[in-house]
Amino acid sequence: MKKYLTDGYKPEALFRYFEEISAIPRGSKNEAKISDYLEKFAGERGLFCHRDKLHNVLIKAPASAGYENQPAVLLQGHTDMVCEKNSGTRHNFLTDPLELYIEGDWLRARGTTLGADNGVAVALMLALLDGEVEHPALECLFTVQEEIGLIGAGGFDYSLISAKCMINLDSEGEGQAVAGCAGGCRTDITLPYEPVPAAGETVVLKLGGLAGGHSGMDIGRGRANAIKLMGRLLLALRREVDYNIISIDGGLAENAIPRECEATLAVGDALAVEKAAARFAAEISAELSREDAGFSLSCSRRELPEYMMSAADTKTVAAMLASFSNGVIEMSRDIPGLVEYSRNLGIVRTHADKVCFAVSTRSSLEARIDASCDYLSAFAGLCDAGAEHHSRYPGWKFDAVSPLRDKYIEVCRQVLGREPQILTIHAGLECGIIKAAVPDMDIISIGPIIKNIHTPDEALNLPSYERLWQIVTGILRK
């Protein structure tokens, strides 16, 4: 009888630790329990452990015999995960363990994100610290709140780090190393409104079934944004029927392309809305990419609440959603296929007297991030809304010379039998913050094959994770 779901995969400790941390809820801002686990792990093994007020954890292990004269290596990853689930999935991310299952060579979580982003890093560092292989001095940094703005990495005291080479384990893709990344910024837009007494019938429009994905890595794949589609639908409805918005809610994270959006409307003719929505659904289905083939739009009735938005506020909200500049803004002029500048409307939420929008901007050029912040402030101002910019983080410029990258290439040839790719990516990595804090740090970012991150379809390729272990330990032996 199997004790662990992943019994049979090697090394056992690597997969055992992944299963153990999957039982610990660790969404962003809920990392205290996983940090408790890490502290206990270090204490039981007599290892140096530092935990800061944010719950970042640094664990150090001395060099193995024969490796005392080798330079220390920093390994780094984040403990938090994006918490997304399918509609109808009963899962409390604050309290419930993930329900893992294996499908072929893929590890998944039932109805939720898997947290391989970045649980693969946490488990791999734990297996190394557990003495699975010989190694130079190790410094393992477990950061928090990466998924909501690289906050943990931004608040860590890097004077505690002595290593000058670093392996970040927060990439997805076998046989490729990231050697540069975009910077970014988050923006919160708040639109106040005056509730008015509700009248008419209530119709709930629910748009879903989209592929979603990472707002950096997947933004160039042409996947639809559910919030933007809802804005388009609301403007189209205006041509045929009168309505007032009661509420609109969609998306779960600024850095995830929203898969679902729900708008509740007060209408005079519910049947007309349903017919118009059906036509809209047919039109949109013909436009969407194959990746969004699961698109659906449903209409249902609900009891009329006490309040709704005024006609003027309804018009403003619909116009904001439809006119927001979203997605790829500019491609790189130097690297074919690389998105250089993008914006993602990731969340919309309706409260008692305000509608809140959350946006993620990415670019490798600081001037373009500045320009996006200016655009968002101006956009909000035109709508009598306010904009607050926060969680800004630097990009990571490609270094032409990297001894660590050379070692990675050599080991990849041995493990994979082929040349690896060296990439720069349109996503924010903690590497940019760490490089800014320790300018002479030699960094690569690598990982196993993970698909559909930030969605309930997230899946980790188990054989690829085994090979990542071989690559990391091969580098450490060199």
PDB file of C-alpha atoms in Angstrom, residues 309-317:
ATOM      1  CA  MET A 309     -26.202  51.741  -9.473  1.00  0.00           C
ATOM      2  CA  SER A 310     -27.651  54.841 -11.089  1.00  0.00           C
ATOM      3  CA  ALA A 311     -27.915  55.058 -14.870  1.00  0.00           C
ATOM      4  CA  ALA A 312     -24.912  57.397 -14.964  1.00  0.00           C
ATOM      5  CA  ASP A 313     -22.735  55.132 -12.810  1.00  0.00           C
ATOM      6  CA  THR A 314     -23.828  52.100 -14.832  1.00  0.00           C
ATOM      7  CA  LYS A 315     -22.739  53.833 -18.021  1.00  0.00           C
ATOM      8  CA  THR A 316     -19.384  54.752 -16.477  1.00  0.00           C
ATOM      9  CA  VAL A 317     -18.608  51.222 -15.269  1.00  0.00           C
TER      10      VAL A 317
END
